[in-house]
XYZ file of C-alpha atoms in Angstrom:
629
model
C 0.004 -0.024 -0.029
C 1.590 3.315 -1.132
C 1.491 6.640 0.778
C -1.115 8.001 -1.618
C -3.381 5.200 -0.454
C -2.614 5.513 3.243
C -3.335 9.168 3.502
C -6.871 9.085 2.071
C -7.620 6.026 4.276
C -6.299 7.858 7.301
C -8.542 10.810 6.417
C -11.539 8.538 6.113
C -10.697 6.935 9.514
C -10.469 10.366 11.185
C -13.714 11.513 9.632
C -15.431 8.360 10.798
C -14.008 8.899 14.262
C -15.323 12.445 14.336
C -18.755 11.347 13.088
C -18.872 8.671 15.770
C -17.947 11.113 18.448
C -20.692 13.512 17.164
C -23.219 10.678 17.082
C -22.171 9.695 20.574
C -22.586 13.319 21.741
C -26.015 13.481 20.104
C -27.037 10.223 21.803
C -25.651 11.382 25.136
C -27.492 14.719 24.697
C -30.709 12.798 24.007
C -30.203 10.707 27.222
C -29.777 13.767 29.181
C -32.486 15.819 27.601
C -34.765 15.486 30.566
C -32.244 16.052 33.471
C -32.953 19.662 34.159
C -34.649 22.793 32.813
C -31.925 25.210 33.943
C -28.404 26.190 32.520
C -25.453 24.061 33.798
C -22.258 25.828 34.799
C -20.278 23.509 32.448
C -22.336 24.546 29.510
C -21.628 28.175 30.343
C -18.051 27.842 31.401
C -16.871 26.084 28.184
C -17.173 28.489 25.348
C -16.189 25.879 22.826
C -19.231 23.776 23.740
C -22.429 24.901 22.001
C -25.431 25.761 24.157
C -28.538 23.831 23.485
C -31.909 25.557 24.172
C -34.890 23.518 25.241
C -38.342 23.872 26.641
C -38.960 22.980 30.336
C -42.339 21.556 29.521
C -41.295 19.866 26.101
C -37.644 18.829 26.485
C -37.733 17.100 23.121
C -37.431 20.569 21.582
C -33.755 21.309 20.924
C -32.558 24.516 19.198
C -29.078 26.019 18.929
C -30.264 29.483 19.868
C -32.908 31.001 22.189
C -36.548 31.466 21.047
C -40.040 30.193 21.685
C -41.212 26.634 22.114
C -43.074 25.732 18.854
C -45.550 23.665 20.915
C -46.538 25.908 23.809
C -44.868 29.273 22.998
C -42.887 29.168 26.265
C -39.425 30.835 26.327
C -36.602 28.380 25.737
C -33.966 28.007 28.313
C -30.337 26.563 28.259
C -30.126 22.776 28.676
C -28.574 21.688 31.913
C -26.318 18.694 32.284
C -26.589 16.423 35.327
C -26.455 18.473 38.547
C -24.373 15.904 40.323
C -24.935 12.394 41.676
C -24.407 13.712 45.252
C -27.806 15.638 45.180
C -30.600 14.277 47.279
C -33.607 12.571 45.692
C -35.640 15.773 45.725
C -32.802 18.327 45.198
C -31.493 20.224 42.257
C -28.232 22.101 42.142
C -27.133 24.766 39.569
C -24.546 27.473 39.192
C -25.100 31.183 39.903
C -25.240 31.898 36.190
C -27.744 29.069 35.622
C -29.919 30.447 38.381
C -29.937 33.817 36.770
C -30.889 32.328 33.355
C -33.696 30.412 34.999
C -34.850 33.639 36.758
C -35.000 31.855 40.135
C -36.205 34.148 42.926
C -36.644 33.364 46.576
C -38.473 34.888 49.534
C -38.152 34.387 53.264
C -40.811 32.404 55.124
C -42.367 34.766 57.719
C -44.047 34.388 61.082
C -46.755 37.099 61.093
C -50.398 37.750 61.520
C -51.580 37.692 57.928
C -54.106 40.355 57.009
C -56.867 39.600 54.407
C -59.807 41.504 53.099
C -62.882 39.235 52.995
C -65.248 40.503 50.378
C -68.959 39.938 50.793
C -72.007 40.766 48.671
C -75.642 40.896 49.573
C -78.692 43.126 50.073
C -80.089 45.312 52.798
C -83.286 44.156 54.573
C -85.541 44.748 57.531
C -84.260 44.244 61.078
C -86.667 41.509 62.120
C -86.408 42.521 65.783
C -87.822 45.940 64.822
C -90.955 44.813 63.089
C -94.410 45.169 64.698
C -97.691 43.676 63.430
C -100.770 45.313 64.519
C -103.723 42.933 64.737
C -107.405 43.145 65.731
C -107.632 42.296 69.350
C -111.412 42.561 69.320
C -114.089 42.511 66.572
C -114.505 45.942 64.974
C -115.466 47.967 61.917
C -112.996 50.244 60.237
C -114.725 53.556 59.947
C -111.806 55.752 58.942
C -108.219 55.171 57.818
C -105.672 57.798 58.660
C -102.915 55.694 57.079
C -104.353 54.617 53.715
C -101.351 53.515 51.702
C -98.064 51.666 52.241
C -94.852 53.604 52.849
C -96.200 56.244 55.240
C -93.792 57.082 58.007
C -95.496 57.299 61.447
C -94.254 58.071 64.946
C -95.031 56.057 68.044
C -98.515 56.892 69.349
C -99.768 58.475 66.083
C -103.307 57.415 65.008
C -103.672 54.806 62.278
C -107.392 54.229 62.090
C -110.751 54.936 63.805
C -112.868 51.896 64.628
C -116.189 51.044 66.005
C -116.577 48.033 68.288
C -119.582 47.110 70.592
C -117.221 44.852 72.552
C -114.722 47.703 73.236
C -117.706 49.971 74.227
C -118.754 47.368 76.765
C -115.241 46.944 78.120
C -114.906 50.749 78.633
C -118.170 50.867 80.620
C -116.975 47.978 82.885
C -113.787 49.882 83.599
C -115.639 53.123 84.401
C -118.187 51.325 86.724
C -115.417 49.469 88.567
C -113.299 52.585 88.877
C -116.118 54.616 90.430
C -116.787 51.849 92.923
C -113.197 51.418 93.961
C -110.223 52.665 91.998
C -107.861 50.149 93.559
C -110.154 47.091 93.565
C -109.136 43.905 91.748
C -112.172 44.355 89.425
C -110.789 47.737 88.424
C -107.328 46.273 87.769
C -108.797 43.471 85.717
C -110.890 45.937 83.556
C -107.769 48.054 83.069
C -105.634 44.928 82.079
C -108.337 43.829 79.653
C -108.062 47.051 77.730
C -104.281 47.029 77.952
C -104.220 43.594 76.440
C -106.468 44.914 73.646
C -103.491 47.238 72.710
C -104.842 50.345 74.303
C -101.968 52.587 75.317
C -101.826 53.654 78.983
C -102.640 57.320 78.174
C -105.767 56.132 76.266
C -106.925 54.171 79.345
C -106.352 57.182 81.529
C -108.242 59.456 79.208
C -111.311 57.151 79.479
C -111.207 57.390 83.243
C -110.693 61.163 83.205
C -113.716 61.665 80.851
C -115.855 59.266 82.751
C -117.722 58.123 79.678
C -117.276 55.253 77.136
C -116.707 56.227 73.502
C -118.377 54.340 70.664
C -115.430 55.059 68.327
C -111.823 54.332 69.163
C -108.505 55.317 67.496
C -105.863 52.679 66.893
C -102.342 54.019 67.661
C -98.958 53.113 66.264
C -97.208 50.912 68.771
C -93.728 51.866 67.368
C -92.277 54.575 65.110
C -91.360 53.534 61.606
C -92.658 52.926 58.107
C -96.000 51.224 57.311
C -95.014 48.471 54.967
C -98.222 46.626 54.874
C -101.885 47.815 55.163
C -104.368 44.937 55.105
C -107.691 46.707 55.630
C -109.849 49.324 53.877
C -112.428 51.748 55.103
C -115.765 49.976 55.906
C -114.067 46.536 56.526
C -115.333 44.383 59.359
C -112.438 42.601 61.057
C -112.479 39.666 63.461
C -110.170 39.068 66.421
C -106.672 38.135 65.250
C -106.893 39.565 61.731
C -103.793 41.582 60.720
C -104.314 45.294 60.229
C -100.873 46.927 59.711
C -97.245 46.023 59.813
C -94.736 48.711 60.851
C -90.960 48.509 60.469
C -88.497 50.709 62.241
C -85.765 51.407 59.643
C -83.370 53.194 61.932
C -81.445 49.948 61.955
C -81.203 47.552 58.965
C -79.825 44.066 58.312
C -77.328 43.451 55.564
C -77.781 39.829 54.486
C -74.471 38.925 52.946
C -72.885 35.749 51.525
C -69.467 34.489 52.281
C -67.534 31.685 50.610
C -66.782 28.523 52.569
C -63.039 29.282 52.237
C -63.602 32.698 53.971
C -65.358 31.140 57.104
C -62.127 30.843 59.188
C -61.678 34.647 58.978
C -65.244 35.684 60.038
C -66.386 36.069 63.668
C -69.407 37.513 65.483
C -68.792 41.209 66.322
C -66.413 42.027 63.461
C -66.760 45.371 61.853
C -67.906 45.433 58.148
C -67.333 48.263 55.822
C -69.590 48.380 52.725
C -70.643 50.477 49.817
C -73.950 50.981 47.822
C -74.529 52.109 44.298
C -76.655 55.055 45.498
C -73.766 56.798 47.263
C -70.624 56.181 45.268
C -67.423 56.974 47.109
C -68.976 56.798 50.443
C -68.552 53.919 53.027
C -70.967 52.667 55.593
C -70.307 50.445 58.603
C -71.881 47.759 60.554
C -71.140 44.725 62.779
C -71.570 40.950 62.191
C -74.332 39.772 64.509
C -75.017 36.244 63.085
C -73.159 33.584 61.006
C -75.537 30.903 59.690
C -74.603 27.481 61.036
C -75.344 25.815 57.682
C -74.091 26.186 54.158
C -76.562 27.161 51.418
C -76.787 23.962 49.416
C -77.452 25.809 46.124
C -74.984 28.632 46.190
C -72.406 26.914 48.485
C -72.044 30.133 50.473
C -72.503 30.978 54.205
C -75.140 33.633 54.963
C -73.782 36.380 57.275
C -75.963 38.978 58.948
C -74.754 42.455 59.720
C -76.397 45.167 61.803
C -76.379 48.507 60.023
C -77.233 51.766 61.738
C -79.440 53.918 59.588
C -80.448 56.884 61.775
C -80.659 59.260 58.779
C -82.735 56.885 56.745
C -80.556 57.101 53.636
C -80.168 53.396 53.237
C -83.142 51.502 51.867
C -84.157 47.881 52.253
C -83.368 46.049 48.955
C -80.130 47.953 48.164
C -77.287 45.868 46.858
C -74.220 46.147 48.981
C -70.540 45.190 48.732
C -68.880 44.571 52.021
C -65.315 44.060 53.234
C -64.155 42.561 56.505
C -60.466 43.126 57.379
C -59.304 40.174 59.522
C -56.139 38.665 60.953
C -55.657 35.075 61.947
C -53.531 33.767 64.774
C -51.716 30.382 64.889
C -54.456 28.594 66.764
C -57.049 29.444 64.071
C -58.688 32.240 66.055
C -59.034 35.831 64.828
C -56.382 38.179 66.098
C -57.961 41.386 67.460
C -55.836 43.043 70.075
C -58.631 45.551 70.871
C -60.878 42.712 72.169
C -58.273 40.950 74.206
C -59.769 40.392 77.684
C -63.004 41.985 76.792
C -66.581 40.730 77.443
C -69.214 40.925 74.630
C -72.949 40.615 74.436
C -73.886 37.430 72.462
C -76.820 39.247 70.906
C -75.597 42.778 70.621
C -71.873 43.001 69.608
C -71.886 46.724 70.016
C -71.973 46.143 73.866
C -68.374 45.467 74.927
C -67.168 45.728 78.607
C -63.938 45.231 80.483
C -65.460 42.575 82.735
C -68.490 40.273 83.209
C -71.937 41.728 83.416
C -75.209 41.903 81.524
C -76.065 43.438 78.120
C -77.554 46.949 78.488
C -80.068 46.131 75.708
C -81.306 42.647 76.253
C -79.964 41.788 79.787
C -78.146 38.602 78.590
C -74.920 37.737 80.384
C -71.771 38.883 78.627
C -69.254 36.263 77.439
C -65.446 36.399 77.079
C -64.306 37.415 73.632
C -62.301 34.162 73.252
C -65.474 32.205 73.436
C -66.596 33.935 70.172
C -63.409 32.928 68.350
C -60.938 35.660 69.206
C -57.506 35.210 70.721
C -57.345 35.252 74.428
C -54.604 37.784 74.659
C -52.560 40.125 72.460
C -49.451 37.829 72.707
C -51.044 35.013 70.729
C -48.476 33.389 68.470
C -48.398 34.435 64.861
C -48.707 31.714 62.199
C -46.055 30.706 59.585
C -46.882 32.242 56.134
C -45.503 31.571 52.674
C -46.102 33.623 49.435
C -48.795 32.000 47.306
C -46.587 32.050 44.268
C -44.185 29.606 46.012
C -46.773 26.868 46.356
C -47.205 24.255 43.649
C -50.534 22.517 44.219
C -51.950 19.372 42.630
C -55.234 19.243 44.576
C -53.913 16.499 46.797
C -50.593 17.938 47.832
C -48.758 21.253 48.165
C -45.058 21.493 47.394
C -42.572 24.240 47.775
C -38.818 24.445 46.862
C -36.628 25.462 49.712
C -33.196 26.964 49.170
C -30.493 25.081 51.037
C -28.440 27.791 52.861
C -25.203 25.855 53.393
C -24.794 24.335 49.892
C -21.687 25.107 47.747
C -23.894 25.800 44.742
C -27.475 27.067 44.601
C -29.510 24.062 45.684
C -33.190 23.602 46.080
C -35.069 20.903 47.918
C -38.685 19.970 47.222
C -40.781 19.776 50.324
C -44.357 18.850 50.892
C -46.212 21.215 53.325
C -49.658 21.315 54.925
C -51.518 24.544 53.938
C -54.112 26.434 56.062
C -56.324 29.179 54.784
C -55.254 31.504 51.976
C -54.561 35.055 53.223
C -54.434 37.345 50.110
C -51.143 36.718 48.393
C -49.947 34.332 51.120
C -50.882 30.926 52.580
C -50.850 29.985 56.182
C -48.588 26.997 56.723
C -49.723 24.386 59.237
C -46.678 22.138 58.947
C -43.530 21.675 56.866
C -41.839 25.076 57.105
C -40.052 27.247 59.636
C -39.753 30.997 59.784
C -36.573 32.266 58.158
C -36.295 29.602 55.511
C -36.237 30.792 52.010
C -38.572 29.386 49.315
C -38.599 29.752 45.538
C -41.316 32.246 44.533
C -40.326 32.436 40.842
C -39.022 29.536 38.842
C -40.399 26.754 41.060
C -42.101 25.099 38.166
C -38.832 25.024 36.171
C -37.028 23.300 39.053
C -39.934 20.814 39.383
C -39.822 20.225 35.631
C -36.092 19.549 35.845
C -36.681 16.955 38.610
C -39.306 15.283 36.502
C -36.883 15.137 33.651
C -34.337 13.397 35.882
C -37.091 10.981 37.138
C -36.718 12.326 40.616
C -39.647 12.927 43.003
C -41.596 16.017 42.016
C -44.853 17.738 42.388
C -46.807 15.494 39.997
C -44.828 12.394 40.687
C -43.950 12.194 44.353
C -42.326 8.693 44.084
C -40.049 9.604 41.174
C -39.273 7.347 38.246
C -41.664 6.633 35.396
C -41.513 7.839 31.774
C -39.844 11.228 31.089
C -42.159 14.069 30.169
C -42.242 15.245 26.542
C -42.274 11.699 25.031
C -45.536 10.384 26.229
C -48.185 12.260 24.602
C -50.149 9.200 23.984
C -50.923 9.230 27.656
C -53.612 11.732 27.050
C -55.282 9.408 24.713
C -54.931 6.521 27.111
C -56.886 8.371 29.784
C -59.494 9.646 27.376
C -62.966 8.617 28.394
C -61.852 7.738 31.950
C -64.185 8.349 34.796
C -63.288 11.609 36.540
C -64.188 9.867 39.794
C -61.083 7.750 39.345
C -59.070 10.890 38.866
C -60.102 13.167 41.881
C -57.450 15.731 40.883
C -59.576 16.717 37.937
C -62.129 18.480 40.248
C -59.455 20.026 42.538
C -58.035 22.604 40.195
C -58.847 26.013 41.590
C -58.999 29.221 39.467
C -59.534 32.600 41.087
C -62.663 34.366 39.905
C -60.586 37.323 38.450
C -58.476 34.987 36.444
C -61.504 32.980 35.367
C -63.139 36.122 34.018
C -59.940 36.987 32.021
C -59.915 33.448 30.536
C -63.559 33.335 29.591
C -63.258 34.798 26.069
C -60.580 32.322 25.064
C -62.549 29.501 26.790
C -65.727 30.283 24.710
C -63.603 30.206 21.530
C -62.023 26.755 22.617
C -65.548 25.458 23.316
C -66.670 26.600 19.879
C -63.600 25.116 18.181
C -64.140 21.748 19.947
C -67.850 21.810 18.830
C -66.567 22.404 15.323
C -64.018 19.506 15.633
C -61.144 21.931 15.079
C -58.152 20.700 17.086
C -55.649 23.335 15.993
C -58.108 26.192 16.746
C -58.673 24.768 20.203
C -54.923 24.591 20.897
C -54.603 28.243 19.743
C -56.983 29.257 22.528
C -54.914 27.184 24.990
C -51.916 29.424 23.999
C -54.059 32.486 24.399
C -54.992 31.418 27.890
C -51.315 30.845 28.637
C -50.649 34.436 27.993
C -52.891 35.178 30.953
C -51.802 32.390 33.315
C -48.040 32.229 32.551
C -46.296 28.936 32.486
C -46.091 28.026 36.174
C -48.683 26.298 38.258
C -51.383 23.660 37.938
C -53.483 25.639 35.385
C -50.646 26.294 32.964
C -49.760 22.555 33.261
C -53.230 21.587 32.217
C -52.917 23.946 29.276
C -49.654 22.300 28.361
C -51.354 18.967 28.363
C -53.957 20.403 25.966
C -51.283 21.555 23.689
C -49.585 18.154 23.716
C -52.900 16.300 22.868
C -52.673 14.553 19.534
C -56.411 14.125 19.008
C -59.639 15.860 19.722
C -60.749 13.214 22.177
C -57.472 13.558 24.136
C -57.974 17.280 24.448
C -61.689 16.950 25.362
C -61.502 14.210 28.093
C -60.354 14.880 30.690
C -58.486 18.125 30.037
C -61.325 20.305 28.691
C -63.701 18.680 31.249
C -61.197 19.615 34.042
C -60.855 23.203 32.835
C -64.635 23.577 32.583
C -65.174 22.222 36.099
C -62.681 24.656 37.514
C -64.252 27.647 35.657
C -67.732 26.579 36.646
C -66.739 26.465 40.308
C -65.097 29.914 40.023
C -68.226 31.313 38.400
C -70.621 29.805 40.987
C -68.470 31.124 43.899
C -68.252 34.640 42.384
C -71.207 35.252 40.103
C -70.704 38.991 40.284
C -67.399 38.613 38.413
C -69.474 37.561 35.270
C -72.023 40.366 34.912
C -73.084 39.163 31.482
C -74.278 35.730 32.916
C -73.259 32.226 32.045
C -75.020 29.073 30.997
C -73.931 25.760 32.523
C -74.525 23.076 29.924
C -74.687 19.375 30.602
C -74.262 16.310 28.337
C -75.227 13.013 29.988
C -73.458 10.879 27.357
C -69.877 11.891 28.211
C -67.929 9.130 30.001
C -70.928 6.855 29.271
C -72.701 7.344 32.588
C -72.531 10.497 34.666
C -71.828 13.024 31.882
C -69.917 16.290 31.849
C -70.612 19.973 32.006
C -69.280 23.085 30.120
C -70.058 26.801 29.958
C -71.584 28.942 27.160
C -72.299 32.604 26.962
C -75.610 31.990 25.080
C -77.710 29.382 23.319
C -77.959 27.430 21.158
C -76.208 24.465 22.811
C -73.091 23.239 21.050
C -71.531 20.145 22.439
C -67.757 20.410 22.668
C -67.282 16.784 23.759
C -68.810 15.160 20.640
C -68.718 17.954 18.008
C -70.679 17.286 14.811
C -71.383 13.723 15.886
C -73.852 14.902 18.593
C -73.648 18.706 18.304
C -77.011 19.384 20.180
C -76.829 16.627 22.758
C -77.373 18.116 26.266
C -79.357 20.692 28.060
C -79.103 23.899 30.061
C -78.325 22.771 33.558
C -78.181 26.092 35.378
C -77.889 29.861 34.842
C -75.267 31.918 36.625
C -75.740 35.585 37.079
C -79.406 35.974 36.785
């Protein structure tokens, strides 16, 4: 073999070797495609090594430069190599540069009394304790009405009507006769009590005795001051004993009947102050106090009725007015409301405006006062504050809540996944019952990227607490595999929570998605999932559901269970906050979905267009309920 032959062969061998190394690198890159969603320090430190950009939700996407994921539109991020075999099963390590690229942000866990504004809606109504019904205590004829239409305001003691009654005439004569014989006899007292029980006022009885003669006509007087809201007689009517004549309501105090969500119940207590507004007086606030919290949930609206006493001395507020109320509340560690101004105080269980420094009786009703702590308040101003964590740090599946905690002593930025037990939500924070300590730092931005990286490495994560299993991004057929499954076997479907404000923002895209599914247009439905993602972002359970929709390879895979799950969450949000959807919504139901129990969806108007079957059964279903009317 001469040199001319050797040189070409050597070149071929070298080229083959380079190709083999390249193929090996590609294969290795494929094997590590799911190991993390953040940039590795090696990839950044070695300028000769090209950076591969991938999607944290769809790691099969590989591009040599940054851009948008062609599937979900999410920003691509640098691919991270293995973060090290010494990391724990639920830990992810990265360099400072990788953390900056992944936009990881942390916040300290606090121990504080979280403040939250509980928003309530309802209407003003009569104070039932200030209603008086005037009934006929003796047979009579209505000869003259001084109050002859509803709505007249009367003062206590003013005349309402003039009546004629033979029985009353006889009773007056009995009183006069007995009084003349002996003013202090038992017969006189009995005759006087008889007239008193017939609703004659004391001054009327005294006037009869002073005149010394029985009158054939008698004036009915108003027992209380207020507004006549019911007039049940006309001039010339004959009435029998017990028949209603008038109903008078004192409007100097009203009741505001408000509705609270079940989730707001831990924050509400008897005696709390409520600030509210009405449409008639924009920019002006009114005040009241909670006097009653219904012990039972309304089975139709899933809300708790709350009653508020509202002073109305000037009469500007009218029964029937729509009101929007706010209760400012703080919660202590033991689940009681933190109100330092009530520490050690005693409150009337019927009239919360009566507050004293020690035991005693209510000045209004005479009931014994009770300690404030018996009504759900903390027993002193030193009650321990609960642990709180920003809501943006919590990843929720419906069954579990996970946060990623920054390890303070690690050589590289390291984050550990930790399951926690959540208490009530307080505005932009959650109360943590167990799992975190004050001072620890949790990831508030980028937690979903860390979780995705752990999923790629088959480590325990939010959606897969045991770890292992197929890597995300290459199992799109799973959506088809679960299609038609009974949601009862997948309880997480009904656990997705969407705030009412977010639901209202998503509704336009949702209606377009529903119409696209009804038209059997898969791509148009996916476009609306992308539109929703521009509102929700890419982190959290709802964006994850939208990513599943984008990964669906068939209409049936997108419809069941993903569209069903989205619809259920939006329906729940709309039913909890109907005022957020002023145009009204229709809840549609098709009994044929899943073969037995059916499924629901929302439409803005009729006619019904079934998104679960499309053209095959476009009109299958019925209007189940109307929200907002």
